[in-house]
Amino acid sequence: QVQLVEAGGGLVQAGGSLRLSCAASWRTSSAYFMGWFRQAPGKEREFVAAISWTGGSTYYADSVKGRFTISRDNAKKAMYLQMNSLKPADTAVYYCACHPSFLALPRMESSYNYWGQGTQVTVSS
């Protein structure tokens, strides 16, 4: 069983920055693939970014490419999402997720086994 806990959400003005973190509690030696998703009010959850175990492969939604950066620290069992140039359209609950092996389809929600409880990000105009 894996537990994921997000932190770092909050209220920020448009153009500002936030850094989300995701702390994991896995105990196995699996090479966990990790990702960020978000869900805005009245909308379906959507892919934001994903990162392979080594960090050598990263994936981004077109809507955040160039503004968001995903990273991880396996020694700390942590993943991060640096969000810059935030827009009101980025307002959502942000979730971290993981899967205990390489993912061929990292942008698909159904690819991930474990999910955090989410952290709210609100961007005011």
mmCIF file of C-alpha atoms in Angstrom:
data_model
loop_
_atom_site.group_PDB
_atom_site.id
_atom_site.type_symbol
_atom_site.label_atom_id
_atom_site.label_comp_id
_atom_site.label_asym_id
_atom_site.label_seq_id
_atom_site.Cartn_x
_atom_site.Cartn_y
_atom_site.Cartn_z
ATOM 1 C CA GLN A 1 0.000 0.000 0.000
ATOM 2 C CA VAL A 2 1.206 3.469 -0.869
ATOM 3 C CA GLN A 3 0.135 6.732 0.689
ATOM 4 C CA LEU A 4 0.597 10.052 -1.061
ATOM 5 C CA VAL A 5 0.242 13.409 0.642
ATOM 6 C CA GLU A 6 0.217 16.679 -1.286
ATOM 7 C CA ALA A 7 1.158 20.052 0.148
ATOM 8 C CA GLY A 8 1.896 23.568 -1.037
ATOM 9 C CA GLY A 9 -1.432 24.660 -2.426
ATOM 10 C CA GLY A 10 -2.923 28.048 -1.672
ATOM 11 C CA LEU A 11 -4.170 31.343 -3.022
ATOM 12 C CA VAL A 12 -1.956 33.296 -5.411
ATOM 13 C CA GLN A 13 -2.434 36.176 -7.821
ATOM 14 C CA ALA A 14 -2.228 35.673 -11.544
ATOM 15 C CA GLY A 15 1.387 35.688 -12.663
ATOM 16 C CA GLY A 16 2.578 34.324 -9.345
ATOM 17 C CA SER A 17 4.212 31.014 -8.448
ATOM 18 C CA LEU A 18 3.575 28.046 -6.202
ATOM 19 C CA ARG A 19 5.512 24.858 -5.536
ATOM 20 C CA LEU A 20 3.533 21.729 -4.808
ATOM 21 C CA SER A 21 5.064 18.730 -3.136
ATOM 22 C CA CYS A 22 3.964 15.125 -2.869
ATOM 23 C CA ALA A 23 5.328 12.896 -0.113
ATOM 24 C CA ALA A 24 5.143 9.146 -0.711
ATOM 25 C CA SER A 25 5.274 6.284 1.734
ATOM 26 C CA TRP A 26 6.082 3.273 -0.445
ATOM 27 C CA ARG A 27 8.263 0.549 1.117
ATOM 28 C CA THR A 28 9.064 -1.628 -1.889
ATOM 29 C CA SER A 29 11.911 -1.180 -4.311
ATOM 30 C CA SER A 30 9.608 -0.656 -7.267
ATOM 31 C CA ALA A 31 10.478 2.079 -9.731
ATOM 32 C CA TYR A 32 7.465 4.271 -9.222
ATOM 33 C CA PHE A 33 6.249 6.462 -12.055
ATOM 34 C CA MET A 34 4.643 9.617 -10.699
ATOM 35 C CA GLY A 35 2.299 12.232 -12.026
ATOM 36 C CA TRP A 36 0.218 15.303 -11.269
ATOM 37 C CA PHE A 37 -3.417 15.708 -12.244
ATOM 38 C CA ARG A 38 -5.902 18.488 -11.512
ATOM 39 C CA GLN A 39 -9.635 18.913 -11.328
ATOM 40 C CA ALA A 40 -11.361 22.253 -11.687
ATOM 41 C CA PRO A 41 -14.933 22.806 -10.433
ATOM 42 C CA GLY A 42 -17.430 21.204 -12.781
ATOM 43 C CA LYS A 43 -14.736 19.599 -14.914
ATOM 44 C CA GLU A 44 -13.171 16.177 -15.203
ATOM 45 C CA ARG A 45 -9.770 15.475 -13.740
ATOM 46 C CA GLU A 46 -7.031 16.162 -16.274
ATOM 47 C CA PHE A 47 -3.373 15.328 -16.714
ATOM 48 C CA VAL A 48 -0.821 17.989 -15.788
ATOM 49 C CA ALA A 49 2.631 16.397 -15.730
ATOM 50 C CA ALA A 50 4.418 13.112 -15.149
ATOM 51 C CA ILE A 51 7.939 11.912 -14.452
ATOM 52 C CA SER A 52 9.719 8.587 -14.727
ATOM 53 C CA TRP A 53 11.594 6.941 -11.858
ATOM 54 C CA THR A 54 14.971 8.344 -12.875
ATOM 55 C CA GLY A 55 13.554 11.706 -13.857
ATOM 56 C CA GLY A 56 14.957 11.201 -17.311
ATOM 57 C CA SER A 57 11.535 11.342 -18.925
ATOM 58 C CA THR A 58 9.030 14.088 -18.228
ATOM 59 C CA TYR A 59 5.654 14.772 -19.773
ATOM 60 C CA TYR A 60 3.494 17.888 -19.709
ATOM 61 C CA ALA A 61 0.038 18.940 -20.771
ATOM 62 C CA ASP A 62 0.169 21.551 -23.499
ATOM 63 C CA SER A 63 -1.633 23.999 -21.230
ATOM 64 C CA VAL A 64 1.228 24.045 -18.692
ATOM 65 C CA LYS A 65 4.267 23.420 -20.880
ATOM 66 C CA GLY A 66 6.866 26.117 -20.359
ATOM 67 C CA ARG A 67 5.274 27.287 -17.103
ATOM 68 C CA PHE A 68 5.308 24.190 -14.879
ATOM 69 C CA THR A 69 8.272 21.975 -14.014
ATOM 70 C CA ILE A 70 7.992 18.512 -12.508
ATOM 71 C CA SER A 71 10.832 16.997 -10.517
ATOM 72 C CA ARG A 72 11.452 14.315 -7.910
ATOM 73 C CA ASP A 73 13.842 13.312 -5.158
ATOM 74 C CA ASN A 74 13.762 9.532 -4.723
ATOM 75 C CA ALA A 75 15.899 9.634 -1.599
ATOM 76 C CA LYS A 76 13.161 11.698 0.024
ATOM 77 C CA LYS A 77 10.352 9.808 -1.710
ATOM 78 C CA ALA A 78 9.063 13.139 -2.936
ATOM 79 C CA MET A 79 7.820 14.746 -6.116
ATOM 80 C CA TYR A 80 7.427 18.425 -6.839
ATOM 81 C CA LEU A 81 5.564 20.689 -9.227
ATOM 82 C CA GLN A 82 6.973 24.178 -9.658
ATOM 83 C CA MET A 83 4.211 26.339 -11.107
ATOM 84 C CA ASN A 84 5.136 29.716 -12.557
ATOM 85 C CA SER A 85 3.152 32.360 -14.443
ATOM 86 C CA LEU A 86 -0.027 31.034 -12.927
ATOM 87 C CA LYS A 87 -3.336 31.840 -14.565
ATOM 88 C CA PRO A 88 -6.897 31.787 -13.207
ATOM 89 C CA ALA A 89 -7.458 28.778 -15.502
ATOM 90 C CA ASP A 90 -4.955 26.862 -13.342
ATOM 91 C CA THR A 91 -7.361 27.003 -10.398
ATOM 92 C CA ALA A 92 -8.111 23.420 -9.390
ATOM 93 C CA VAL A 93 -7.512 20.708 -6.862
ATOM 94 C CA TYR A 94 -4.143 19.162 -7.681
ATOM 95 C CA TYR A 95 -3.566 15.457 -7.110
ATOM 96 C CA CYS A 96 -0.404 13.419 -7.169
ATOM 97 C CA ALA A 97 -0.469 9.824 -8.305
ATOM 98 C CA CYS A 98 1.948 6.946 -8.747
ATOM 99 C CA HIS A 99 2.315 3.542 -10.370
ATOM 100 C CA PRO A 100 4.930 0.911 -9.395
ATOM 101 C CA SER A 101 6.497 0.482 -12.822
ATOM 102 C CA PHE A 102 7.138 2.280 -16.082
ATOM 103 C CA LEU A 103 4.067 3.718 -17.745
ATOM 104 C CA ALA A 104 3.530 3.592 -21.480
ATOM 105 C CA LEU A 105 0.608 5.986 -21.154
ATOM 106 C CA PRO A 106 1.562 8.429 -18.377
ATOM 107 C CA ARG A 107 -1.108 10.948 -19.411
ATOM 108 C CA MET A 108 -3.953 8.570 -18.656
ATOM 109 C CA GLU A 109 -5.595 8.763 -15.254
ATOM 110 C CA SER A 110 -6.385 5.044 -15.336
ATOM 111 C CA SER A 111 -2.656 4.218 -15.539
ATOM 112 C CA TYR A 112 -2.084 5.137 -11.902
ATOM 113 C CA ASN A 113 -2.746 2.906 -8.911
ATOM 114 C CA TYR A 114 -2.365 5.300 -6.010
ATOM 115 C CA TRP A 115 -3.665 8.808 -5.419
ATOM 116 C CA GLY A 116 -3.286 11.549 -2.873
ATOM 117 C CA GLN A 117 -6.138 13.493 -1.320
ATOM 118 C CA GLY A 118 -5.423 16.659 -3.301
ATOM 119 C CA THR A 119 -4.412 20.226 -2.526
ATOM 120 C CA GLN A 120 -6.340 23.310 -3.606
ATOM 121 C CA VAL A 121 -4.697 25.889 -5.856
ATOM 122 C CA THR A 122 -6.596 29.112 -6.423
ATOM 123 C CA VAL A 123 -5.318 31.782 -8.804
ATOM 124 C CA SER A 124 -7.029 35.153 -8.590
ATOM 125 C CA SER A 125 -7.182 37.580 -11.500
#
